[in-house]
Tab-separated table of C-alpha atoms in Angstrom:
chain	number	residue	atom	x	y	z
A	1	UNK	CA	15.116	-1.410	1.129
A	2	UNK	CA	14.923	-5.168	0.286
A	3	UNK	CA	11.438	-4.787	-0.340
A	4	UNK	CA	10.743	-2.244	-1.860
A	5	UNK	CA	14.344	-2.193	-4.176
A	6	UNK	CA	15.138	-3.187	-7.734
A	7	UNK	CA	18.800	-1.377	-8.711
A	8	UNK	CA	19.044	-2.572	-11.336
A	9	UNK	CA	16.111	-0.757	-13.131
A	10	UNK	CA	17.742	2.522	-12.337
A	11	UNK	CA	19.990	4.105	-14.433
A	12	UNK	CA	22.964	3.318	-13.709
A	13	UNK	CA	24.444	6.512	-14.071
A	14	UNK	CA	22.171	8.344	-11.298
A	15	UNK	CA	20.257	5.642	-9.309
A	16	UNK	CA	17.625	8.803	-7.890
A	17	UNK	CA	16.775	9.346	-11.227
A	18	UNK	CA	13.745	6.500	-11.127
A	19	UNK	CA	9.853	6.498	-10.838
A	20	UNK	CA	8.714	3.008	-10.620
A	21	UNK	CA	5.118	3.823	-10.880
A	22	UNK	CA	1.746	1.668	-10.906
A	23	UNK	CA	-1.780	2.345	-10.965
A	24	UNK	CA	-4.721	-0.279	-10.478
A	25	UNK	CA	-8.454	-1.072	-10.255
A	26	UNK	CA	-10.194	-4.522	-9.681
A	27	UNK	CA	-11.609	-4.167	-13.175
A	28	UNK	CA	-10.600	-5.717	-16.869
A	29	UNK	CA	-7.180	-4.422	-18.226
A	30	UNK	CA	-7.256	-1.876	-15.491
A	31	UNK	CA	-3.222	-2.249	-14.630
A	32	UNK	CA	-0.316	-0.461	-15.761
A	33	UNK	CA	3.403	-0.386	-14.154
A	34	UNK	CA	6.155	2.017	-15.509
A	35	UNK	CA	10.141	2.949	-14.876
A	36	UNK	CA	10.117	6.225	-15.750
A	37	UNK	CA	12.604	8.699	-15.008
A	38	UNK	CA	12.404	11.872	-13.145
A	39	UNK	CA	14.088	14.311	-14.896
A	40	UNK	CA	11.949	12.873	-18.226
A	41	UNK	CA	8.820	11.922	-17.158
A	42	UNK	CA	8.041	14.073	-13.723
A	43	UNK	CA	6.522	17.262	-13.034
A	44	UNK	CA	7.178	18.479	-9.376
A	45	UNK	CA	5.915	21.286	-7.497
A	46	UNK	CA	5.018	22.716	-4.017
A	47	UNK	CA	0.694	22.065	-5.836
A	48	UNK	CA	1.680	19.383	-8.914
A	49	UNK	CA	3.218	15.818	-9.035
A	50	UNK	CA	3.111	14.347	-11.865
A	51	UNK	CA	4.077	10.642	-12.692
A	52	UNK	CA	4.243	10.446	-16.481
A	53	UNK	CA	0.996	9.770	-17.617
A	54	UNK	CA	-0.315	7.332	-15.178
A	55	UNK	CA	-1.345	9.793	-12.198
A	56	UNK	CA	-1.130	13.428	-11.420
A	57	UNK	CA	-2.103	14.721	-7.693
A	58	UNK	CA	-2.338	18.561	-7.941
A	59	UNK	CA	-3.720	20.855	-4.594
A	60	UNK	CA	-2.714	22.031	-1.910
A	61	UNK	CA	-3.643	20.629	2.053
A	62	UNK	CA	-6.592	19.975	2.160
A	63	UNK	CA	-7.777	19.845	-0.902
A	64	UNK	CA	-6.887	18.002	-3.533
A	65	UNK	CA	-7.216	16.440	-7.108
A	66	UNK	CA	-6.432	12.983	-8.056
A	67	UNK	CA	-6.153	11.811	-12.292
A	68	UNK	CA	-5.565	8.079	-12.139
A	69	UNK	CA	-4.902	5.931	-15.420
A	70	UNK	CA	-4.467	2.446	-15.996
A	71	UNK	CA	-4.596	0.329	-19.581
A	72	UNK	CA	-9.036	0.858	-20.121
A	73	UNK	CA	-9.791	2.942	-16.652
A	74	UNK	CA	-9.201	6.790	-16.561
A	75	UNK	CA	-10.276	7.937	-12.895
A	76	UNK	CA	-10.492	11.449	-11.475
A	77	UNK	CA	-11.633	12.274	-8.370
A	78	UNK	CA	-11.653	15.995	-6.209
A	79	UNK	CA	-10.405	15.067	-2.512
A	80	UNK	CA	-11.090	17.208	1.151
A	81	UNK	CA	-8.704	15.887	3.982
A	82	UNK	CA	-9.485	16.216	7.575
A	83	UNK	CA	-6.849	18.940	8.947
A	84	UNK	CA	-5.148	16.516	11.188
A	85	UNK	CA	-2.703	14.443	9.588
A	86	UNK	CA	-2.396	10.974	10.983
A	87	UNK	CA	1.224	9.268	11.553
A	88	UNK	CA	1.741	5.420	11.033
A	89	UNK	CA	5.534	5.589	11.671
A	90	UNK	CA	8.045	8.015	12.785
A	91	UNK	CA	11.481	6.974	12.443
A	92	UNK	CA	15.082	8.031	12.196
A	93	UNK	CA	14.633	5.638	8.978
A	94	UNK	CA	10.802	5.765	8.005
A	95	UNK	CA	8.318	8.066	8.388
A	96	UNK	CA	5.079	7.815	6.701
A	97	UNK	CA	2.107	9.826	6.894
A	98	UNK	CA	-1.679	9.833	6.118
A	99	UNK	CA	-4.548	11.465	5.273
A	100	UNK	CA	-8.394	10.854	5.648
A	101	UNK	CA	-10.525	12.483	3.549
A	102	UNK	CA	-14.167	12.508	1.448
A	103	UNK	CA	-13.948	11.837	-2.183
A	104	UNK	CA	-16.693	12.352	-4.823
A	105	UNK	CA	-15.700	12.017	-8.609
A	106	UNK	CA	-15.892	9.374	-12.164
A	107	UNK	CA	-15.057	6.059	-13.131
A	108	UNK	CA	-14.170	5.427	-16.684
A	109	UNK	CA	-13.825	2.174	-18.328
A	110	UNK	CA	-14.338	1.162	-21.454
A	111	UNK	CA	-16.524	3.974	-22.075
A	112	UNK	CA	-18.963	3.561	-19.537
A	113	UNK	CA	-18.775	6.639	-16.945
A	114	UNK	CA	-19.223	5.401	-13.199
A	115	UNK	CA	-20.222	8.461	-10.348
A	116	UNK	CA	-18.070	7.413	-7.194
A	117	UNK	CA	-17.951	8.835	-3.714
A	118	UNK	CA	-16.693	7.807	-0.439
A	119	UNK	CA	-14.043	7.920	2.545
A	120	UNK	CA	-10.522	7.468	0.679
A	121	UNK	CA	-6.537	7.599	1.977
A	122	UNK	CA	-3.988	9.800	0.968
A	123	UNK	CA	-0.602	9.518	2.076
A	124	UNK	CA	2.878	9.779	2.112
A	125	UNK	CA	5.985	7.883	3.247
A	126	UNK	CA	9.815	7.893	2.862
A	127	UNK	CA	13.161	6.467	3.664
A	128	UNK	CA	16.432	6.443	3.827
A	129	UNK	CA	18.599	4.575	1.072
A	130	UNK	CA	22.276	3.907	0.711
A	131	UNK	CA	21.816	5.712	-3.152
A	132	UNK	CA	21.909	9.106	-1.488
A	133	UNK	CA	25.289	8.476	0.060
A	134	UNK	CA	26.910	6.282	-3.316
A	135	UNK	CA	25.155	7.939	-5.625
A	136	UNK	CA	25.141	5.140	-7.599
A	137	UNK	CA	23.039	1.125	-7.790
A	138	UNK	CA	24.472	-1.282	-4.679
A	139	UNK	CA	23.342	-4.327	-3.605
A	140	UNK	CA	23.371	-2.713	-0.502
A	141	UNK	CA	19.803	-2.791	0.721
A	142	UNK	CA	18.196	-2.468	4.506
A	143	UNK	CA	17.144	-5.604	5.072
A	144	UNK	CA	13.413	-4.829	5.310
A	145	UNK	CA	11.787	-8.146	3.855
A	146	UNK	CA	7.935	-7.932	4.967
A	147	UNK	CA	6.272	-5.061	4.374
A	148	UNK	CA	1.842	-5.764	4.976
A	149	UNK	CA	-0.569	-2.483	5.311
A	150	UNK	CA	-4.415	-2.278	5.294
A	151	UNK	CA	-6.661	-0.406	4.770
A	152	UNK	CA	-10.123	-1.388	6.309
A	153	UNK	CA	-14.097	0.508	5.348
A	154	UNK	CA	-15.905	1.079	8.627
A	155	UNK	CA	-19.392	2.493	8.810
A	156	UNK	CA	-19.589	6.057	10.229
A	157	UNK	CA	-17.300	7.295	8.003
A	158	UNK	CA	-14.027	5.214	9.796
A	159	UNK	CA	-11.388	3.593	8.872
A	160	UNK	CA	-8.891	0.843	10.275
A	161	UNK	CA	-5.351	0.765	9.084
A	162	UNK	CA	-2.622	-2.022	9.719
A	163	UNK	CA	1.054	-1.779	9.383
A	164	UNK	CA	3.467	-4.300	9.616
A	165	UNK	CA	7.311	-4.250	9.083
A	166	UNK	CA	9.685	-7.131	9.560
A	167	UNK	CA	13.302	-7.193	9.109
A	168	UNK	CA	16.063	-10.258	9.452
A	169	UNK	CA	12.769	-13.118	9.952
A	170	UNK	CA	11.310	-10.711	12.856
A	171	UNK	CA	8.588	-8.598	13.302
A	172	UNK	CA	9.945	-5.112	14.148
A	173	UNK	CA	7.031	-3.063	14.700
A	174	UNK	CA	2.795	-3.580	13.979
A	175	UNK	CA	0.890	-0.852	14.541
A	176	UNK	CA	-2.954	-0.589	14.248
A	177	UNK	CA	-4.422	3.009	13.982
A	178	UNK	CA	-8.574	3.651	14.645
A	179	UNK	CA	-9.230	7.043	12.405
A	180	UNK	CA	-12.696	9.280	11.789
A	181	UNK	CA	-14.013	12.485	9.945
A	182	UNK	CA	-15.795	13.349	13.067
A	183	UNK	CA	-12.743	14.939	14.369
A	184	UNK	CA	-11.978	12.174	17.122
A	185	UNK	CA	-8.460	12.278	17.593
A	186	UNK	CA	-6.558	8.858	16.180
A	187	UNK	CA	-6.276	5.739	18.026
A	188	UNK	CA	-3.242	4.084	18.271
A	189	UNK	CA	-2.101	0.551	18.744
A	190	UNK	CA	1.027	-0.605	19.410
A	191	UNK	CA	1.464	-4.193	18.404
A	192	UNK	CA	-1.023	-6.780	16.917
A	193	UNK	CA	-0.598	-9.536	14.540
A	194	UNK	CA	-0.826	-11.174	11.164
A	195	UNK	CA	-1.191	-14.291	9.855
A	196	UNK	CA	-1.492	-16.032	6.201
A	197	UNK	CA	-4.638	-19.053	6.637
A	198	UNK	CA	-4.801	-20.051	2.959
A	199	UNK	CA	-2.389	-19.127	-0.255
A	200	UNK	CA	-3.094	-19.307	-3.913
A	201	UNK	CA	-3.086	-23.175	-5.234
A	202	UNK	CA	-0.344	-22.040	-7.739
A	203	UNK	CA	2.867	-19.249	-7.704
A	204	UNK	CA	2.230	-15.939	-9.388
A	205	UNK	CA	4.972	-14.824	-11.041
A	206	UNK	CA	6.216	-11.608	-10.973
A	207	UNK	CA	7.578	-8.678	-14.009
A	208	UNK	CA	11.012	-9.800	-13.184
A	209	UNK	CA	10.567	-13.949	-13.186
A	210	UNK	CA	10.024	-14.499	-9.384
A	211	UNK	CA	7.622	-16.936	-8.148
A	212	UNK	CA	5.155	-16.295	-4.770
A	213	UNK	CA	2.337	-17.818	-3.345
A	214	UNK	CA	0.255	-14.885	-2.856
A	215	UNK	CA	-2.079	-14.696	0.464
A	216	UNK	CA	-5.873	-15.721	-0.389
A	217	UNK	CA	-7.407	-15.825	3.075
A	218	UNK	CA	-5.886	-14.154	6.183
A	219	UNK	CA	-6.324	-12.195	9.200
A	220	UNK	CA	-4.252	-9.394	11.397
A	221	UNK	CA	-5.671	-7.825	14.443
A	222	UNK	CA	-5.378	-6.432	17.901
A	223	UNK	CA	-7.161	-6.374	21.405
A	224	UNK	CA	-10.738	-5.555	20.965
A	225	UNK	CA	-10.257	-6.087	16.775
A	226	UNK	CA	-10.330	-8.925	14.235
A	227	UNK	CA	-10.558	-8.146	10.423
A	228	UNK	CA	-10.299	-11.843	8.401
A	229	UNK	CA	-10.092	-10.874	4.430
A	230	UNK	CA	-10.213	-12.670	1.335
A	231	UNK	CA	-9.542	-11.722	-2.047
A	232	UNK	CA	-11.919	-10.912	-4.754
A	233	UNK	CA	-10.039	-8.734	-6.687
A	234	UNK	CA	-6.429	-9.948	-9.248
A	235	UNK	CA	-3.708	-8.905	-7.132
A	236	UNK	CA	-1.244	-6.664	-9.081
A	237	UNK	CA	2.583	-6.589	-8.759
A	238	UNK	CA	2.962	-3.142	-8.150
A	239	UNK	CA	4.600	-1.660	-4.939
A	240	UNK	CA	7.881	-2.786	-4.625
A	241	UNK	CA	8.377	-6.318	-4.728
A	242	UNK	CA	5.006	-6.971	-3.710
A	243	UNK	CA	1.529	-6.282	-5.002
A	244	UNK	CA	-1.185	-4.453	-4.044
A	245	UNK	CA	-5.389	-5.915	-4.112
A	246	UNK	CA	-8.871	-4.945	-2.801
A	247	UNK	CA	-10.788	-7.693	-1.000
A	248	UNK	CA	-13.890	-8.488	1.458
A	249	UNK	CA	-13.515	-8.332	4.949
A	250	UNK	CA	-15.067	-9.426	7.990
A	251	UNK	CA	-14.425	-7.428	10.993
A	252	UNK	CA	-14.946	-7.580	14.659
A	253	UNK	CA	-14.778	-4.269	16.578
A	254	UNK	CA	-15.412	-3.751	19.950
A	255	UNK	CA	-17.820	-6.358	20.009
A	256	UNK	CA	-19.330	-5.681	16.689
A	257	UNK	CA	-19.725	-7.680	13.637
A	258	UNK	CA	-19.676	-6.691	9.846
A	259	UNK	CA	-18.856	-6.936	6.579
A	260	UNK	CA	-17.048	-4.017	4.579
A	261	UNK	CA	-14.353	-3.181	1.900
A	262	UNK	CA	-10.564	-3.602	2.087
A	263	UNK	CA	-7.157	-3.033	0.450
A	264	UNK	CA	-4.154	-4.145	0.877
A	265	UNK	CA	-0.296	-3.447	0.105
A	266	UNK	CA	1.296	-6.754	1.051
A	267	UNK	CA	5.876	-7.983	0.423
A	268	UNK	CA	7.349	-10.917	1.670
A	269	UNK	CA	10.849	-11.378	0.531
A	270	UNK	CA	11.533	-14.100	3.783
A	271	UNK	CA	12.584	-17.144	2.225
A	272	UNK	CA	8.854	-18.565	1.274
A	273	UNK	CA	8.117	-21.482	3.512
A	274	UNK	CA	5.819	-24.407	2.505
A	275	UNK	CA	2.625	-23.417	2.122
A	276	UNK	CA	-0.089	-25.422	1.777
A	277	UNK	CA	-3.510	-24.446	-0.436
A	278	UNK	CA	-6.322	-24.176	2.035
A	279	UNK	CA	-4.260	-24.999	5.305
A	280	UNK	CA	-3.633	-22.392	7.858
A	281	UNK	CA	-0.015	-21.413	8.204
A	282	UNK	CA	2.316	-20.288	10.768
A	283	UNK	CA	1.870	-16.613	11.746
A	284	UNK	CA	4.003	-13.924	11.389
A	285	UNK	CA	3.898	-11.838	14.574
């Protein structure tokens, strides 16, 4: 997929045989992103995956164990899922998968050992890709070129999650999903929107010499929900072509107001249009 595709870090001699791997905090030097290979550097099993020596996930549904490490941060954290998984897409071409769970583990940087807990994400997704047919690297991508998900903190152990995937300048399907431990069964939205108010004052360029103006300030939502974030934490180049960040949110829900915790996984390979610092800009929809 356009966004998500560089061919010509794969091997050239088996384009499957490719890990492009990252792993990220908000903190100081807490960033790493590998190309590793699969036959060298991963470990797979039915309870193991193992991405060289950045992450490991070992377990079995619903409980798992999570070894993150990036430059100074080592993280490990034990995970329990609710049973039911939730779905974000289901396609002939995409499916992707989640799960909500409670997390309660350490912190390390620079030596100094932070206790965490909380409500985290696990999940899963997949697609179809003209290397499984050529067997080889093609500039023949599917022309997905925005790619925006969220994950949004709500109190009472909930969570809001945003996807958004656009193809040929068009929006071709936003979803907004409404999740809880409590056992509530998911909520689903079909449709919403997103929109870019304010960009970085300069172009962030990326591992491979291309130049974006990265979101600062923007906003998605749907009837009955508003979330309008801003970015306090570096945003890393690290899924796909696009990067990944934590930030502040404010969120209307239902008719109530507060202000939580976000993250976000956000591409646009759309030719970039002129954006100016601090101005809103036309939405994407």
């Amino acid at each position: 997929m356009q966004a998500f595709d560089f061919p010509h870090e794969a091997a050239p001699d088996d384009p499957q045989d490719i890990i492009v791997a990252s792993a990220s905090s908000g903190a100081e030097n807490a960033y790493a992103r590998e190309v590793l290979s699969i036959e060298r550097d991963g470990r797979f099993a039915r309870d193991h995956a193992e991405f060289g020596t950045l992450a490991t996930i070992s377990g079995t549904h619903p409980d798992f164990e999570i070894r993150r490490h990036a430059g100074d941060l080592d993280a490990r954290v034990t995970m329990r899922c609710r049973p039911e998984t939730t779905w974000f897409v289901r396609s002939p071409v995409w499916r992707h998968i989640g799960h909500v769970g409670r997390y309660e583990g350490e912190v390390t940087h620079r030596g100094v050992v932070t206790p965490v807990s909380g409500v985290g994400n696990l999940e899963y997704a997949r697609s179809v890709s003209p290397y499984v047919v050529l067997r080889r690297a093609s500039r023949r991508r599917l022309p997905l070129q925005w790619f925006s998900y969220h994950v949004v903190d709500v109190p009472g152990e909930r969570q809001i999650l945003f996807t958004q995937l656009g193809a040929f300048g068009a929006i071709v399907e936003t979803n907004v999903i409404f999740r809880s431990m409590d056992g509530t069964p998911d909520r689903k939205v079909h449709g919403g929107y997103h929109r870019v108010l304010e960009t970085d004052d300069a172009p962030t360029v990326d591992a491979h010499g291309n130049a974006r103006l990265l979101p600062r300030t923007f906003e998605f939502g749907c009837d009955g929900m508003t979330v309008v974030g801003t970015y306090d934490c570096p945003q890393r180049f690290a899924i796909g072509r696009g990067y990944i960040s934590g930030y502040s949110a404010q969120v209307r829900l239902d008719g109530e107001e507060f202000t939580t915790r976000g993250y976000s996984e956000h591409i646009d390979e759309r030719v970039p249009p002129h954006r100016s610092p601090g101005r809103r800009v036309a939405p994407i929809r």
